[in-house]
Coordinates of C-alpha atoms in Angstrom, one line a residue:
X1381 CA 124.0 130.7 18.8
X1382 CA 127.1 132.1 19.6
X1383 CA 128.4 132.7 23.4
X1384 CA 128.0 136.9 22.3
X1385 CA 124.3 136.4 22.3
X1386 CA 124.2 133.4 24.3
X1387 CA 125.4 135.6 27.5
X1388 CA 123.5 138.7 25.9
X1389 CA 120.2 136.1 26.7
X1390 CA 121.3 135.5 30.6
X1391 CA 122.9 137.8 31.9
X1392 CA 120.9 141.4 30.5
X1393 CA 117.1 142.5 31.3
X1394 CA 115.5 141.0 28.8
X1395 CA 114.0 144.0 28.4
X1396 CA 116.7 144.9 26.0
X1397 CA 115.5 143.9 22.6
X1398 CA 117.9 142.6 19.2
X1399 CA 116.4 142.5 16.1
X1400 CA 116.5 138.9 14.2
X1401 CA 115.2 135.3 14.9
X1402 CA 119.3 134.8 15.5
X1403 CA 120.7 137.6 16.5
X1404 CA 123.3 139.6 15.0
X1405 CA 126.6 139.8 17.1
X1406 CA 128.9 143.1 15.3
X1407 CA 132.5 143.0 16.2
X1408 CA 133.8 146.0 13.3
X1409 CA 132.3 148.9 11.7
X1410 CA 134.0 150.9 8.7
X1411 CA 132.2 153.5 7.0
X1412 CA 128.9 152.1 5.7
X1413 CA 129.4 148.1 6.6
X1414 CA 130.1 146.3 9.8
X1415 CA 131.0 143.0 9.9
X1416 CA 129.3 140.0 12.4
X1417 CA 131.5 136.8 14.4
X1418 CA 131.7 134.5 11.4
X1419 CA 133.0 137.8 8.8
X1420 CA 130.1 138.6 7.2
X1421 CA 129.6 142.1 5.8
X1422 CA 126.8 144.2 6.6
X1423 CA 125.6 147.3 4.2
X1424 CA 124.0 149.6 7.7
X1425 CA 121.1 151.2 7.3
X1426 CA 120.0 151.9 10.4
X1427 CA 123.8 153.2 11.8
X1428 CA 122.5 152.2 15.5
X1429 CA 119.1 153.7 15.2
X1430 CA 120.8 156.8 13.2
X1431 CA 123.8 157.3 15.6
X1432 CA 126.5 157.1 12.9
X1433 CA 126.6 160.1 11.0
X1434 CA 130.0 160.2 9.6
X1435 CA 130.6 156.4 8.6
X1436 CA 132.0 153.8 11.6
X1437 CA 135.9 154.2 12.7
X1438 CA 135.9 157.7 11.1
X1439 CA 139.4 157.9 10.6
X1440 CA 138.9 161.6 12.0
X1441 CA 137.1 160.9 15.1
X1442 CA 139.0 158.4 15.9
X1443 CA 142.2 160.3 16.1
X1444 CA 140.6 163.3 17.9
X1445 CA 138.7 161.2 20.2
X1446 CA 142.6 159.0 21.1
X1447 CA 144.7 161.6 21.1
X1448 CA 142.1 163.4 23.7
X1449 CA 142.1 160.0 25.0
X1450 CA 145.9 159.9 25.7
X1451 CA 145.9 164.0 27.5
X1452 CA 143.2 163.9 29.4
X1453 CA 139.6 161.0 29.8
X1454 CA 137.9 162.6 32.6
X1455 CA 137.3 166.4 34.1
X1456 CA 133.5 166.6 34.5
X1457 CA 131.9 170.1 34.3
X1458 CA 133.5 171.6 37.8
X1459 CA 136.5 171.9 35.5
X1460 CA 136.0 173.6 32.2
X1461 CA 137.4 172.0 29.5
X1462 CA 138.7 173.9 25.8
X1463 CA 136.7 171.3 23.9
X1464 CA 133.5 171.4 26.5
X1465 CA 133.7 175.4 25.7
X1466 CA 134.7 174.8 21.8
X1467 CA 131.4 172.5 21.4
X1468 CA 129.2 175.0 23.5
X1469 CA 130.5 178.2 21.1
X1470 CA 130.1 175.7 17.5
X1471 CA 126.6 175.0 18.7
X1472 CA 124.8 178.4 19.7
X1473 CA 127.2 179.6 15.5
X1474 CA 125.3 176.1 13.9
X1475 CA 122.3 176.0 15.6
X1476 CA 119.3 178.0 14.5
X1477 CA 118.0 181.6 15.3
X1478 CA 118.9 183.0 19.5
X1479 CA 120.0 179.6 20.6
X1480 CA 123.3 180.5 22.7
X1481 CA 123.8 179.0 25.6
X1482 CA 124.4 174.4 26.0
X1483 CA 123.5 172.3 28.6
X1484 CA 125.8 168.8 27.8
X1485 CA 125.1 165.8 29.0
X1486 CA 125.5 161.8 27.4
X1487 CA 122.5 161.0 26.2
X1488 CA 118.8 161.8 24.4
X1489 CA 116.6 161.6 27.5
X1490 CA 119.1 163.9 30.4
X1491 CA 118.6 166.2 27.3
X1492 CA 114.8 166.7 26.8
X1493 CA 114.6 166.4 30.8
X1494 CA 116.9 169.1 30.8
X1495 CA 114.5 171.0 28.3
X1496 CA 111.2 170.7 30.1
X1497 CA 112.4 171.7 33.5
X1498 CA 114.6 174.6 31.6
X1499 CA 111.0 175.5 30.5
X1500 CA 109.5 175.1 33.4
X1501 CA 112.0 177.0 35.1
X1502 CA 111.8 179.8 33.1
X1503 CA 107.7 180.1 32.4
X1504 CA 107.0 179.2 36.7
X1505 CA 104.5 177.0 34.6
X1506 CA 104.2 172.8 34.6
X1507 CA 102.0 171.0 31.9
X1508 CA 103.7 170.7 29.0
X1509 CA 102.1 169.7 25.8
X1510 CA 103.8 167.1 23.8
X1511 CA 102.5 164.7 20.7
X1512 CA 101.2 161.4 20.6
X1513 CA 103.7 158.7 18.5
X1514 CA 106.2 160.5 20.6
X1515 CA 109.7 159.4 21.9
X1516 CA 111.7 160.9 24.0
X1517 CA 113.1 158.5 26.2
X1518 CA 113.2 156.2 29.5
X1519 CA 113.2 158.9 32.5
X1520 CA 109.9 159.5 34.9
X1521 CA 109.8 162.8 32.5
X1522 CA 110.4 160.9 29.4
X1523 CA 108.5 158.8 30.1
X1524 CA 105.0 160.4 30.8
X1525 CA 106.1 162.2 27.8
X1526 CA 105.8 159.0 25.4
X1527 CA 103.2 158.8 22.6
X1528 CA 103.3 154.9 22.9
X1529 CA 101.7 152.2 24.7
X1530 CA 104.6 149.6 23.9
X1531 CA 106.8 152.3 24.9
X1532 CA 105.4 152.8 28.3
X1533 CA 105.6 150.1 31.3
X1534 CA 104.0 152.4 33.3
X1535 CA 101.5 155.5 34.3
X1536 CA 102.9 158.2 33.8
X1537 CA 104.9 159.0 36.6
X1538 CA 105.1 163.4 36.1
X1539 CA 101.8 164.9 35.7
X1540 CA 101.2 167.7 33.0
X1541 CA 102.4 166.2 29.8
X1542 CA 99.1 166.4 27.9
X1543 CA 98.5 165.0 24.7
X1544 CA 98.1 167.0 20.9
X1545 CA 97.5 164.2 17.6
X1546 CA 100.6 164.1 15.6
X1547 CA 101.0 165.8 12.5
X1548 CA 100.3 162.4 11.1
X1549 CA 99.1 162.5 7.4
X1550 CA 98.7 158.4 6.4
X1551 CA 96.8 158.3 9.5
X1552 CA 94.6 161.7 10.1
X1553 CA 93.1 161.7 13.3
X1554 CA 90.6 163.9 11.8
X1555 CA 90.1 161.7 8.4
X1556 CA 91.4 164.7 7.2
X1557 CA 93.2 165.4 3.8
X1558 CA 96.1 167.2 3.1
X1559 CA 96.1 170.3 2.3
X1560 CA 91.8 170.9 3.1
X1561 CA 92.3 170.1 6.0
X1562 CA 93.2 172.8 7.1
X1563 CA 96.2 171.5 8.9
X1564 CA 93.2 170.6 11.6
X1565 CA 95.9 168.5 13.7
X1566 CA 97.8 171.5 14.6
X1567 CA 94.5 173.3 15.1
X1568 CA 93.7 171.2 17.8
X1569 CA 96.0 172.2 20.1
X1570 CA 94.4 175.3 20.7
X1571 CA 91.3 173.1 22.7
X1572 CA 93.6 170.6 24.0
X1573 CA 95.0 173.5 26.2
X1574 CA 91.5 174.8 26.7
X1575 CA 90.1 171.5 28.1
X1576 CA 92.9 170.1 29.5
X1577 CA 95.4 172.6 31.2
X1578 CA 95.1 176.0 33.2
X1579 CA 95.1 177.6 30.1
X1580 CA 99.0 178.7 30.3
X1581 CA 101.6 175.9 29.1
X1582 CA 105.4 176.0 29.7
X1583 CA 105.7 174.7 26.3
X1584 CA 105.0 172.5 23.5
X1585 CA 107.8 170.1 22.5
X1586 CA 108.2 168.1 19.1
X1587 CA 110.5 166.7 17.0
X1588 CA 110.5 168.3 13.3
X1589 CA 110.2 164.4 12.5
X1590 CA 108.5 161.9 14.9
X1591 CA 111.0 159.1 14.9
X1592 CA 110.0 155.8 16.8
X1593 CA 107.3 156.8 15.6
X1594 CA 107.4 156.0 12.6
X1595 CA 109.0 159.3 10.3
X1596 CA 106.1 161.2 10.7
X1597 CA 106.7 164.4 8.1
X1598 CA 104.5 167.0 9.2
X1599 CA 103.5 168.7 6.3
X1600 CA 104.2 172.4 5.4
X1601 CA 102.6 175.1 8.1
X1602 CA 102.3 172.9 10.7
X1603 CA 105.3 173.2 12.8
X1604 CA 104.0 177.9 12.2
X1605 CA 100.5 177.3 13.0
X1606 CA 100.8 175.1 16.2
X1607 CA 103.9 177.4 17.6
X1608 CA 101.9 180.3 17.3
X1609 CA 99.0 178.7 19.5
X1610 CA 101.8 177.7 21.9
X1611 CA 103.4 180.8 22.1
X1612 CA 99.6 182.8 22.7
X1613 CA 98.8 181.0 26.0
X1614 CA 102.9 181.6 27.2
X1615 CA 104.7 178.5 26.1
X1616 CA 108.2 177.6 25.0
X1617 CA 109.2 175.3 21.7
X1618 CA 111.3 172.7 22.5
X1619 CA 112.8 171.4 19.5
X1620 CA 113.8 167.5 20.2
X1621 CA 116.0 167.2 17.2
X1622 CA 117.5 164.1 19.7
X1623 CA 116.8 162.3 15.7
X1624 CA 116.9 164.5 13.5
X1625 CA 120.4 167.3 13.8
X1626 CA 123.0 167.3 12.9
X1627 CA 122.2 166.9 8.5
X1628 CA 119.9 163.8 9.1
X1629 CA 117.6 165.6 6.9
X1630 CA 119.7 167.6 4.2
X1631 CA 120.6 171.0 3.4
X1632 CA 120.0 172.0 7.4
X1633 CA 121.6 171.1 10.5
X1634 CA 118.5 170.3 12.2
X1635 CA 115.1 170.0 11.4
X1636 CA 113.3 172.3 12.6
X1637 CA 114.9 174.2 10.1
X1638 CA 113.0 173.3 6.9
X1639 CA 110.1 174.9 8.6
X1640 CA 109.8 179.0 9.7
X1641 CA 110.2 178.6 13.2
X1642 CA 113.3 179.3 15.4
X1643 CA 112.8 177.1 18.6
X1644 CA 113.2 178.6 22.6
X1645 CA 115.5 175.0 23.3
X1646 CA 116.2 172.5 21.7
X1647 CA 117.8 168.9 22.2
X1648 CA 119.6 167.2 20.6
X1649 CA 122.5 163.7 20.8
X1650 CA 122.9 160.7 18.3
X1651 CA 124.7 161.9 15.6
X1652 CA 126.7 164.3 16.9
X1653 CA 128.9 162.1 19.2
X1654 CA 128.9 159.5 15.5
X1655 CA 128.6 156.5 18.4
X1656 CA 130.4 158.2 21.1
X1657 CA 127.6 159.2 24.1
X1658 CA 126.9 162.6 24.1
X1659 CA 123.8 164.9 24.3
X1660 CA 123.1 169.0 24.2
X1661 CA 120.2 171.0 25.4
X1662 CA 120.6 174.8 23.6
X1663 CA 118.9 177.2 24.7
X1664 CA 117.6 181.3 24.4
X1665 CA 120.0 183.7 27.5
X1666 CA 117.2 184.3 28.7
X1667 CA 116.0 180.4 28.9
X1668 CA 119.2 179.5 30.2
X1669 CA 119.5 182.4 32.4
X1670 CA 116.1 181.2 34.2
X1671 CA 118.2 177.8 35.3
X1672 CA 119.4 178.4 39.2
X1673 CA 122.3 176.7 40.8
X1674 CA 124.2 174.6 41.9
X1675 CA 124.0 171.5 39.5
X1676 CA 126.9 169.8 37.0
X1677 CA 126.9 167.1 34.9
X1678 CA 129.2 163.9 35.7
X1679 CA 129.9 163.3 32.2
X1680 CA 128.3 166.0 30.1
X1681 CA 130.9 168.2 28.2
X1682 CA 133.2 164.9 29.0
X1683 CA 136.9 165.8 27.1
X1684 CA 136.5 162.9 24.9
X1685 CA 133.0 163.0 24.1
X1686 CA 133.2 166.9 22.8
X1687 CA 136.0 166.0 21.0
X1688 CA 134.1 163.7 19.2
X1689 CA 131.5 165.6 18.2
X1690 CA 133.5 168.8 17.5
X1691 CA 136.0 166.3 14.8
X1692 CA 132.1 164.9 13.4
X1693 CA 130.6 168.7 12.9
X1694 CA 134.3 169.9 11.3
X1695 CA 133.2 166.1 8.7
X1696 CA 130.3 167.3 8.3
X1697 CA 132.2 171.3 7.3
X1698 CA 134.6 169.8 5.1
X1699 CA 133.0 166.9 3.2
X1700 CA 129.4 168.9 2.8
X1701 CA 128.1 166.1 3.7
X1702 CA 124.3 168.1 4.3
X1703 CA 123.9 168.9 1.1
X1704 CA 125.4 165.2 0.2
X1705 CA 121.8 164.0 2.6
X1706 CA 119.6 165.9 0.7
X1707 CA 121.5 164.5 -3.0
X1708 CA 121.8 161.4 -1.9
X1709 CA 118.1 161.6 0.3
X1710 CA 115.8 163.3 -2.9
X1711 CA 117.5 159.7 -5.0
X1712 CA 116.7 157.6 -2.3
X1713 CA 113.3 159.0 -1.9
X1714 CA 112.9 158.3 -5.6
X1715 CA 113.3 154.6 -5.4
X1716 CA 111.4 154.2 -2.0
X1717 CA 108.9 155.7 -4.3
X1718 CA 109.0 152.9 -7.5
X1719 CA 109.2 150.4 -4.2
X1720 CA 105.8 151.7 -3.9
X1721 CA 104.2 151.2 -7.0
X1722 CA 105.6 147.9 -7.1
X1723 CA 104.3 146.2 -3.7
X1724 CA 101.1 146.1 -2.3
X1725 CA 102.7 145.9 0.7
X1726 CA 104.2 149.2 0.3
X1727 CA 101.6 151.7 2.0
X1728 CA 102.9 155.1 2.4
X1729 CA 106.9 156.1 2.2
X1730 CA 107.9 158.9 3.9
X1731 CA 110.9 161.2 5.3
X1732 CA 113.5 163.6 4.1
X1733 CA 117.5 163.4 3.3
X1734 CA 118.9 160.4 5.0
X1735 CA 116.3 159.7 7.0
X1736 CA 113.3 157.6 5.6
X1737 CA 110.6 155.6 6.4
X1738 CA 108.3 153.2 4.6
X1739 CA 104.9 151.6 6.1
X1740 CA 103.6 148.7 5.7
X1741 CA 100.8 147.2 5.0
X1742 CA 98.1 144.4 4.2
X1743 CA 96.7 146.1 1.3
X1744 CA 96.9 149.9 0.0
X1745 CA 93.0 150.2 0.5
X1746 CA 93.2 149.0 3.3
X1747 CA 96.0 150.1 4.8
X1748 CA 95.6 147.9 8.0
X1749 CA 99.3 147.7 9.3
X1750 CA 101.2 145.0 8.6
X1751 CA 104.4 144.3 11.6
X1752 CA 103.7 140.1 10.2
X1753 CA 105.0 141.1 6.6
X1754 CA 108.2 143.7 8.3
X1755 CA 109.0 140.6 9.9
X1756 CA 109.4 138.6 6.6
X1757 CA 111.2 141.9 5.1
X1758 CA 113.9 142.1 8.0
X1759 CA 114.7 137.9 8.1
X1760 CA 115.0 138.7 4.1
X1761 CA 117.2 141.7 3.9
X1762 CA 119.5 140.2 6.0
X1763 CA 119.7 137.4 4.0
X1764 CA 120.9 139.7 1.2
X1765 CA 123.4 141.0 3.4
X1766 CA 121.7 144.8 4.4
X1767 CA 120.8 146.2 8.1
X1768 CA 117.0 148.3 8.1
X1769 CA 115.6 149.9 11.5
X1770 CA 112.0 150.1 12.7
X1771 CA 109.3 151.0 14.3
X1772 CA 106.2 153.2 14.0
X1773 CA 102.8 151.9 17.3
X1774 CA 102.5 149.1 15.6
X1775 CA 105.8 148.0 14.5
X1776 CA 104.8 148.2 10.5
X1777 CA 106.6 151.3 9.5
X1778 CA 110.3 150.0 8.1
X1779 CA 113.4 152.9 9.5
X1780 CA 116.3 153.6 7.1
X1781 CA 118.7 156.3 8.2
X1782 CA 122.2 155.3 6.0
X1783 CA 125.7 157.3 7.4
X1784 CA 125.5 160.7 5.6
X1785 CA 128.6 159.3 3.4
X1786 CA 125.8 157.0 1.5
X1787 CA 126.2 157.5 -2.1
X1788 CA 123.9 156.4 -5.0
X1789 CA 125.4 152.6 -5.1
X1790 CA 124.8 152.2 -1.1
X1791 CA 121.0 153.5 -1.8
X1792 CA 120.6 150.9 -5.3
X1793 CA 122.2 148.2 -3.3
X1794 CA 119.1 148.7 0.0
X1795 CA 117.0 149.1 -2.7
X1796 CA 117.8 145.8 -4.3
X1797 CA 117.2 144.3 -0.7
X1798 CA 114.4 145.8 -0.2
X1799 CA 112.5 144.9 -4.0
X1800 CA 113.6 140.8 -3.0
X1801 CA 112.1 141.0 0.3
X1802 CA 109.0 142.3 -0.7
X1803 CA 108.4 139.9 -3.6
X1804 CA 109.4 136.6 -0.5
X1805 CA 106.9 138.4 1.8
X1806 CA 104.3 135.6 2.3
X1807 CA 101.0 136.5 4.7

């Protein structure tokens, strides 16, 4: 055990979990790769939970941060700074629909909390529809919205959160098949509101692709129907883009743009700063203007963090990384389908762009989740110097989110490691 890992185990909360039987202490990153303390190089296909968007130690992002640090590194929102204002202007440009006004924070948890509060203040209502299998952070509000028992160490602390069925086609809660199902999971939101709320809600909040839930991709038409029902009952639509934002899903800046709906509020974080802590809640003018003063954020809009985010956006634009995520993502999906055909443990593959998941089961017919197989795949891919992620309610979904700079050769390297790992699984 390295000294770094020993201290981690001794001095951090045990809840701060690590991957692998022998945890890796990473010391350097460049582009698609990271290095551990022993000097071994790994292909990073999880990017700190989809956070490294334009590559580790991206020169343009590093340059922007260093230059800003050498000028001034902190102001708080009480003093406007040009990066803060420029980024707010840019967010109004790249977000969908009528979204215009931003509130910057440091984490996705804060962004989602801000969004829920803004919806309640605007509608003067309290109840919020969220999804089962969803994840929105670690605050009291976020934990109450959580759709995962394993991530909820305490009972709900905030009242008014009601949980709709997730659009989880592989494990349809109604035992139906798309499209003959009529998108029953969306239709059921009507009954949920009529039976578990006052009938008038503040918001419907959902991830375009459920991230921690196992990269669950809603079927075509889901959001159109779900949002229509929510708005019928007075609710705003909050798109939680903490994981799906900034080109991750391919072609678009944000995942919700793949559906024909416009959010009233959008949250995003992770890939926004390429590893620098930054998040944002963007709202329509009328929603933002309903948020009363006084309020501020000590680290929200920090000049260094906003410099990083502006550099990330420029990199995505200049290198057309949204298109790259689409092209390489399509190839990625095709290669994963090959794995599905070959291996009995691969029950489902799904995703968009460079956000792809593998649901691992004991056998295709029974669909019984197999977190044990995932554990073995993790150890085997590590031997092949490839890093992956996992999630899902049962811990049986391999989550893959390489940086947007990935090319087909990187995908081939990943698939080769996964193929060897699945071949080595023994249960």
